[in-house]
CSV table of C-alpha atoms in Angstrom, one decimal:
chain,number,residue,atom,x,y,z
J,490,UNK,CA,0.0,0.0,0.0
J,491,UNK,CA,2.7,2.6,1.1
J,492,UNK,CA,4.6,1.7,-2.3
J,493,UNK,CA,1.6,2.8,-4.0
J,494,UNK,CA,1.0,5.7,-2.7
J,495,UNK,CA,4.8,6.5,-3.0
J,496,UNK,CA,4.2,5.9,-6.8
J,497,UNK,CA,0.4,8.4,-6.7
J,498,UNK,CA,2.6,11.2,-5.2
J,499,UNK,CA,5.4,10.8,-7.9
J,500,UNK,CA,2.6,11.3,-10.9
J,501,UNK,CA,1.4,13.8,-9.1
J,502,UNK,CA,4.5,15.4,-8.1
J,503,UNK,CA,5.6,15.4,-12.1
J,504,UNK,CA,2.2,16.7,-13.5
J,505,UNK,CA,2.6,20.0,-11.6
J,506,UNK,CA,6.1,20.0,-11.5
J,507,UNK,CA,7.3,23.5,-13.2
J,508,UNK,CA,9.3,22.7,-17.0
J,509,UNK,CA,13.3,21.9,-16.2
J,510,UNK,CA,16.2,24.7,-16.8
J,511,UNK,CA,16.4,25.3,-20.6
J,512,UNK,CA,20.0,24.8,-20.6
J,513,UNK,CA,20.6,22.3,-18.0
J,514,UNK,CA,23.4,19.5,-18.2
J,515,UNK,CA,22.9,16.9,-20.2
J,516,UNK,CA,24.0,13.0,-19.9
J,517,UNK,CA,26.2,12.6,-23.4
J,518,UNK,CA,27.2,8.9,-24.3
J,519,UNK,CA,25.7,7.1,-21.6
J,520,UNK,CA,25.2,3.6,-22.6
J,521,UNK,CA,21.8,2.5,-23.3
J,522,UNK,CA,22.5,-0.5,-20.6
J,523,UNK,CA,25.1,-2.8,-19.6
J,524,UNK,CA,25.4,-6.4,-18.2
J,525,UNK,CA,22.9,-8.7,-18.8
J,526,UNK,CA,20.1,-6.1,-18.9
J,527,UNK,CA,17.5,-5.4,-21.7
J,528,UNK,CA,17.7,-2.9,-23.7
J,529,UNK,CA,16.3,0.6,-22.4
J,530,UNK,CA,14.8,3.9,-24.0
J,531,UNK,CA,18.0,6.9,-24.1
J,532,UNK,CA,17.6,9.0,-21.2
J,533,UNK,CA,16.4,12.6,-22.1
J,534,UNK,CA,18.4,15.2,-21.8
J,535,UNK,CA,18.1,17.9,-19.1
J,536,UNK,CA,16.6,20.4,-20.5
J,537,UNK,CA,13.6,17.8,-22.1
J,538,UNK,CA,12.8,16.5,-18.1
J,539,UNK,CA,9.2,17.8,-17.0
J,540,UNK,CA,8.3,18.6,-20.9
J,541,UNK,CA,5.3,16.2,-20.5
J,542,UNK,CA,3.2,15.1,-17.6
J,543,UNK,CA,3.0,11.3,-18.2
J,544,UNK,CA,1.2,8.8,-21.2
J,545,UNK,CA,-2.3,10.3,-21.1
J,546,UNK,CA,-2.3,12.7,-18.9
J,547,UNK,CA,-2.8,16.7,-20.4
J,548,UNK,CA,-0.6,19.2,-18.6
J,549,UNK,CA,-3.3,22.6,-18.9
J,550,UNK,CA,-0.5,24.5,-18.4
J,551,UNK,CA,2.0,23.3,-20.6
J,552,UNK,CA,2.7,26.8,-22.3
J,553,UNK,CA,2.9,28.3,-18.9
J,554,UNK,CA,0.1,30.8,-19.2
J,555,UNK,CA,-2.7,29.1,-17.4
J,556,UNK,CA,-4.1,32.5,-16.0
J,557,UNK,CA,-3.4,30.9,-11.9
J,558,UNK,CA,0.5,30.0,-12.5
J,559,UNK,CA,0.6,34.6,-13.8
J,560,UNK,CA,-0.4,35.7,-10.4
J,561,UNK,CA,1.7,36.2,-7.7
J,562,UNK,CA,-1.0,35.0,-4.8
J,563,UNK,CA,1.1,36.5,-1.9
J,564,UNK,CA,-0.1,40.3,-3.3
J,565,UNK,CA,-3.1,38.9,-3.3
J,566,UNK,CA,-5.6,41.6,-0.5
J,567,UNK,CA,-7.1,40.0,2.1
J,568,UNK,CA,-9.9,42.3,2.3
J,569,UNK,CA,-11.1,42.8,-1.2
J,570,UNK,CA,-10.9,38.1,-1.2
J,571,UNK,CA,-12.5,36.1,-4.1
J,572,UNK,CA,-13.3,39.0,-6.1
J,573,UNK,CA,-9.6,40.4,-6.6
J,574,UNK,CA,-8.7,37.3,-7.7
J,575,UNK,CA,-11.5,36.3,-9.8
J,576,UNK,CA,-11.1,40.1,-11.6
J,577,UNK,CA,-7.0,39.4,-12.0
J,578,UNK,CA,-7.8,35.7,-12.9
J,579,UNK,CA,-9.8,37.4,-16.1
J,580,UNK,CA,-7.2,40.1,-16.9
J,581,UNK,CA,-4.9,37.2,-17.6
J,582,UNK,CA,-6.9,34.6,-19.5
J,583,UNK,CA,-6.6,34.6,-23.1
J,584,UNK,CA,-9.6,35.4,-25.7
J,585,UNK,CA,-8.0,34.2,-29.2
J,586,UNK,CA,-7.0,31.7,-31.0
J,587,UNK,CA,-3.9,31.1,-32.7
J,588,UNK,CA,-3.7,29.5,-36.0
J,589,UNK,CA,-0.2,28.4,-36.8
J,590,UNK,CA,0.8,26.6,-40.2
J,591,UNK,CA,4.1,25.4,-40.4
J,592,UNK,CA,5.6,25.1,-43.7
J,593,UNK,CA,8.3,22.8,-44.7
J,594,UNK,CA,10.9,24.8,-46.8
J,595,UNK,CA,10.6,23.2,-50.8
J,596,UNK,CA,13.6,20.8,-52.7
J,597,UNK,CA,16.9,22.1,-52.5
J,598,UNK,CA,20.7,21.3,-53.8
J,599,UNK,CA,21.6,18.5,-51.1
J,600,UNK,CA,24.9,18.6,-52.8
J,601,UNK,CA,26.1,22.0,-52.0
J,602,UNK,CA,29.2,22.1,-49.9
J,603,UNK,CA,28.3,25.5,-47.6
J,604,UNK,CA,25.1,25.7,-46.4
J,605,UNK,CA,24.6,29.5,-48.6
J,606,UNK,CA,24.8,26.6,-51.8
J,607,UNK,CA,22.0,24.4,-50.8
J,608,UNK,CA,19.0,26.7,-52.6
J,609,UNK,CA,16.2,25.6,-53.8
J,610,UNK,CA,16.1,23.5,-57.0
J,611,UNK,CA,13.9,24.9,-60.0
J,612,UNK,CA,11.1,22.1,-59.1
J,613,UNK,CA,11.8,23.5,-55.3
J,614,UNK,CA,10.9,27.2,-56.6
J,615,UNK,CA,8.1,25.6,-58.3
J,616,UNK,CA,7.0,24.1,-55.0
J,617,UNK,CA,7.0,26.8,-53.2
J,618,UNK,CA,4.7,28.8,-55.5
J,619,UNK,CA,2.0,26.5,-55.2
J,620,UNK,CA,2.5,26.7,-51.1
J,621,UNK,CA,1.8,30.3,-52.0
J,622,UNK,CA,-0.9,29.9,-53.8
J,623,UNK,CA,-2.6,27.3,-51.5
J,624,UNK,CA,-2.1,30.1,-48.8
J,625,UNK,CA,-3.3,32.7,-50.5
J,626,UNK,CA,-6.4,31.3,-51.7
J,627,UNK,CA,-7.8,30.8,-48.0
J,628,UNK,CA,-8.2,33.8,-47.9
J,629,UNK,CA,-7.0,34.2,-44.3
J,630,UNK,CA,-5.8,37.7,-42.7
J,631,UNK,CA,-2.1,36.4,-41.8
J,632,UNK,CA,0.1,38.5,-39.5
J,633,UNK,CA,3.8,37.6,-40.3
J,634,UNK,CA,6.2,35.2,-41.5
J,635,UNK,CA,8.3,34.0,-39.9
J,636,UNK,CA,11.5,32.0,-41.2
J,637,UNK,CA,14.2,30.0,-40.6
J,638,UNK,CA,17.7,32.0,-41.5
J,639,UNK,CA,18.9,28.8,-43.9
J,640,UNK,CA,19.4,29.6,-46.9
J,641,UNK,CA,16.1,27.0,-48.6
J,642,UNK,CA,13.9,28.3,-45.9
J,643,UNK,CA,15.0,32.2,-46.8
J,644,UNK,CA,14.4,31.8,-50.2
J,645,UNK,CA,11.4,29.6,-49.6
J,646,UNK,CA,9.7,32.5,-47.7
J,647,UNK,CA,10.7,34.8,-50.1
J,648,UNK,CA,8.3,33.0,-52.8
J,649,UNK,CA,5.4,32.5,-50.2
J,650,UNK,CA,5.8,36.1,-49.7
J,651,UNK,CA,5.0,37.3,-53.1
J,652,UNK,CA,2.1,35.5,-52.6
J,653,UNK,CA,1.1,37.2,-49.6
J,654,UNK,CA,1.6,41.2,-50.2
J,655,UNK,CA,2.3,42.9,-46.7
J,656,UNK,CA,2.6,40.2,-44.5
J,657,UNK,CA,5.8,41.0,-42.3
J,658,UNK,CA,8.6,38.5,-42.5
J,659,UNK,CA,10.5,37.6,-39.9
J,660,UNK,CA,14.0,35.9,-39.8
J,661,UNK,CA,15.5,33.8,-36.8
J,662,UNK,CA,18.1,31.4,-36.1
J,663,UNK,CA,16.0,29.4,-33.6
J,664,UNK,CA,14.3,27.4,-36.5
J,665,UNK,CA,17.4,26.5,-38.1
J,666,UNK,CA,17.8,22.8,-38.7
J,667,UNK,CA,19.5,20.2,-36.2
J,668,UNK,CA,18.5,17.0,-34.1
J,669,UNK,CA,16.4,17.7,-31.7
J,670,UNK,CA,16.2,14.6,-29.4
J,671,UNK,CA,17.2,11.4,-29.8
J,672,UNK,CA,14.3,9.0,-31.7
J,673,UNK,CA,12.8,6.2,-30.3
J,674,UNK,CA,12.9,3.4,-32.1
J,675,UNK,CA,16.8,4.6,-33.0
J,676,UNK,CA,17.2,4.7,-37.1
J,677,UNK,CA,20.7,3.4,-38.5
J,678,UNK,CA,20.3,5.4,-41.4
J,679,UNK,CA,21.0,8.7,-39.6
J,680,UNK,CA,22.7,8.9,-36.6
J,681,UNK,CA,24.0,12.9,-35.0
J,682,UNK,CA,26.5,12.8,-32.7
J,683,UNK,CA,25.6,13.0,-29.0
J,684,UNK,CA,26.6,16.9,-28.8
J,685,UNK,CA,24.9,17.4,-31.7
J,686,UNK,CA,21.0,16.4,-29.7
J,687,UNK,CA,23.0,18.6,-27.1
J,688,UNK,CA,23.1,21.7,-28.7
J,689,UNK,CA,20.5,21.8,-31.7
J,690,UNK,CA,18.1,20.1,-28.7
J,691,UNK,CA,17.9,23.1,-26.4
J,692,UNK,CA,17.8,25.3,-29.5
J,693,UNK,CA,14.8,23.7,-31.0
J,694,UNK,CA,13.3,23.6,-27.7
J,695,UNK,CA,14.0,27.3,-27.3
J,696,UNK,CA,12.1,27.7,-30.7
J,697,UNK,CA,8.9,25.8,-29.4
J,698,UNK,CA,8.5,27.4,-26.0
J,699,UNK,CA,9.2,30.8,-27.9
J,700,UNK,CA,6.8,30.6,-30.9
J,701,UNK,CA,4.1,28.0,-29.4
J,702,UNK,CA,1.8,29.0,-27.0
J,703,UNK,CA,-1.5,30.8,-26.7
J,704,UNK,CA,-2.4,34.2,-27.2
J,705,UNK,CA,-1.2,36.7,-24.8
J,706,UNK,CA,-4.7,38.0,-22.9
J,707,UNK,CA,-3.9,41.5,-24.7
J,708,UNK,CA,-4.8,39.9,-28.3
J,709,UNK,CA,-8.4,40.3,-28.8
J,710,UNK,CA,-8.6,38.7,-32.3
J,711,UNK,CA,-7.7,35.6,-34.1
J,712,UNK,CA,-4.3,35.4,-35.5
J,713,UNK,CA,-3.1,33.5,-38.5
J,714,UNK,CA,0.7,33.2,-38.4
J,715,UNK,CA,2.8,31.4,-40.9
J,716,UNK,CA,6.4,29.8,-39.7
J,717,UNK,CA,8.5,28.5,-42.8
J,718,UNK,CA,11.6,26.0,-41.7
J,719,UNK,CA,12.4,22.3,-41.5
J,720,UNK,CA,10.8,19.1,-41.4
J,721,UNK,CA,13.0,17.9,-38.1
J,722,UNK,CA,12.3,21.0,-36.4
J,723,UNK,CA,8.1,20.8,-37.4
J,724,UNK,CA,8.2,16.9,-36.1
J,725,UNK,CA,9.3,18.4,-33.0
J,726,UNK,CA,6.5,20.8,-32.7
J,727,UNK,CA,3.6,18.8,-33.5
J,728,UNK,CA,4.9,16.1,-31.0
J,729,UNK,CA,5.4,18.8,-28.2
J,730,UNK,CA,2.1,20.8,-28.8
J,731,UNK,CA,-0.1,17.7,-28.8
J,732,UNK,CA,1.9,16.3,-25.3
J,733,UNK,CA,3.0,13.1,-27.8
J,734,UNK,CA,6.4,11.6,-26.8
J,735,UNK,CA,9.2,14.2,-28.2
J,736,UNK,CA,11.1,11.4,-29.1
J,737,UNK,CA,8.5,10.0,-31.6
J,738,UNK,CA,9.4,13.0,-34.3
J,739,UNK,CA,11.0,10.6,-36.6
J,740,UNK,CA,7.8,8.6,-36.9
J,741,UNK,CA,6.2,11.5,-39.0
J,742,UNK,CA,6.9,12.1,-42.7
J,743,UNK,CA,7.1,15.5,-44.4
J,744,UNK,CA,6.7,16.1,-47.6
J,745,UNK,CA,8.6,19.3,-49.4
J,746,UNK,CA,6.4,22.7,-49.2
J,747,UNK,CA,3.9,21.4,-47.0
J,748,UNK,CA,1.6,22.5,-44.7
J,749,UNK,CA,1.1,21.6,-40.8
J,750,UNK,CA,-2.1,23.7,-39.4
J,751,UNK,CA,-2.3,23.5,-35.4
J,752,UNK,CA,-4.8,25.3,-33.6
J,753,UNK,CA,-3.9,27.0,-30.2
J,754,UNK,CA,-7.6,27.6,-28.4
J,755,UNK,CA,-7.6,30.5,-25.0
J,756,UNK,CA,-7.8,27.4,-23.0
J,757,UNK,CA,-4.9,26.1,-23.8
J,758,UNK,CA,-6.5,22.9,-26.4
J,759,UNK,CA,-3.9,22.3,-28.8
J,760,UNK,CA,-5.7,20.9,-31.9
J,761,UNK,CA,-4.0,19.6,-35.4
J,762,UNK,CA,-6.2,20.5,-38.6
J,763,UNK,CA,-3.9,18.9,-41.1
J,764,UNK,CA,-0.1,17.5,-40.9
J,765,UNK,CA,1.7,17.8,-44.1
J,766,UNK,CA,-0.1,18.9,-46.3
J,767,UNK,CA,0.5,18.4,-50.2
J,768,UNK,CA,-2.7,18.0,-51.5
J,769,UNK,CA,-2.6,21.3,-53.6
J,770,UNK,CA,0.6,19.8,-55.2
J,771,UNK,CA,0.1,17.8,-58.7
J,772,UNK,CA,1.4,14.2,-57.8
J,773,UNK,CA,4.7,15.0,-60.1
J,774,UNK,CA,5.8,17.8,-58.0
J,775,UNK,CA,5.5,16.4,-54.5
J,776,UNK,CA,9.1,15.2,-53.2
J,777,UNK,CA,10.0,14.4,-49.9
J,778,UNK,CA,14.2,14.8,-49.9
């Protein structure tokens, strides 16, 4: 009896357990097990520790924004009670949605030596102005684009963009391409060095707790926001926004120029409309490399 109990106040202890330092060490090239023992799942590395609650449970405040965890309780006045909070409880509780579609930059040179060589190819540039297109045509009101700052995903946008007259674009090294935690099952066909998970991990990680989340409790409308970069680094998302196992990214398949729609409600409800998207693209033009 005591040992479950012991077990009850661990799940508990780790769904309201606050997320681990971003940048905290991290195990490299410990051995997946030793002896006589079975083989084991790779330990996370520090800064992934408290990302999800447990297999089935919902973390309602995995963005951090839950309107309770934004107010400092000890200000709270005594005389003025329930209805001080209640009133601060509103002024922090989001009223839009978010509507984020990830795009998958299009085909690009895999043989270029420097990353500046690796632009798109002329069926990538083709690609990308049928992402446009698709975009345009639903007619949404989107606020800005943002973009990775490799070169495919640069010159990706830059296509979208003609597509999409005034829509601010935005360029950022956080949704640059890496490894972003090791994959379970492991694949022999691609296979980072440890540091590599170590420093593209915290990075990518960085990118999600940055970009996804729901709306700030100033935004009073919907906002339709467009973020152009890498199929590794979208994988990642999707599996962190929907409290999946991070380390099922590889799982997913991404085809060139597509589109990944998630839905952020006020609540905090993480919804996926559509996960790589192609359907716009004539059968011949849809490449996966």
């Amino acid at each position: 009896m005591a040992f479950r109990q012991a077990l009850k106040l661990a799940a508990c202890g780790l769904a309201g357990g606050s997320a681990a330092v971003l940048f905290s060490a991290v195990a490299v090239g410990k051995p997946r097990g030793g002896g006589d023992a079975g083989p084991r799942a790779p330990e996370p590395p520090g800064w992934a520790v408290g990302v999800r609650p447990g297999p089935g449970v919902w973390d309602p405040n995995w963005d951090r924004r839950e309107p309770l965890s934004l107010i400092n309780l000890r200000k709270r006045n005594l005389e003025s009670g329930e209805e001080e909070l209640a009133s601060r409880l509103d002024h922090c509780k989001a009223k839009a949605t978010r509507h984020i579609f990830l795009i998958r930059h299009s085909q690009y040179h895999v043989d270029g030596s420097l990353e500046k060589d690796r632009t798109l190819t002329l069926l990538g540039r083709e690609q990308a102005e049928l992402t446009g297109l698709r975009l345009a045509s639903l007619g949404l009101k989107f606020d800005k684009i943002v973009h990775s700052s490799m070169t495919r995903a640069v010159e990706t946008a830059e296509i979208i963009s003609k597509h999409l007259p005034g829509v601010h674009r935005v360029s950022t090294d956080l949704l640059r391409e890496g490894a972003p935690i090791e994959p379970d099952p492991p694949v022999s066909h691609w296979k980072p060095e440890a540091v590599q998970y170590y420093e593209d991990g915290a990075r990518i990680e960085a990118a999600f707790r940055n970009y996804i989340h729901r709306a700030d409790a100033k935004q009073e409308e919907d906002s339709y926001e467009i973020f152009i970069c890498h199929a590794n680094v979208i994988r990642y998302i999707v599996c962190r926004a929907l409290q999946f196992p991070p380390e099922g990214w590889l799982r997913l398949s991404l085809n060139n120029g597509s589109i990944t729609h998630l839905v952020i409600r006020p609540s905090g409800h993480v919804a996926l409309r559509t996960l790589g998207d192609t359907g716009f693209m004539p059968p011949d033009k849809i490449t996966r490399s």
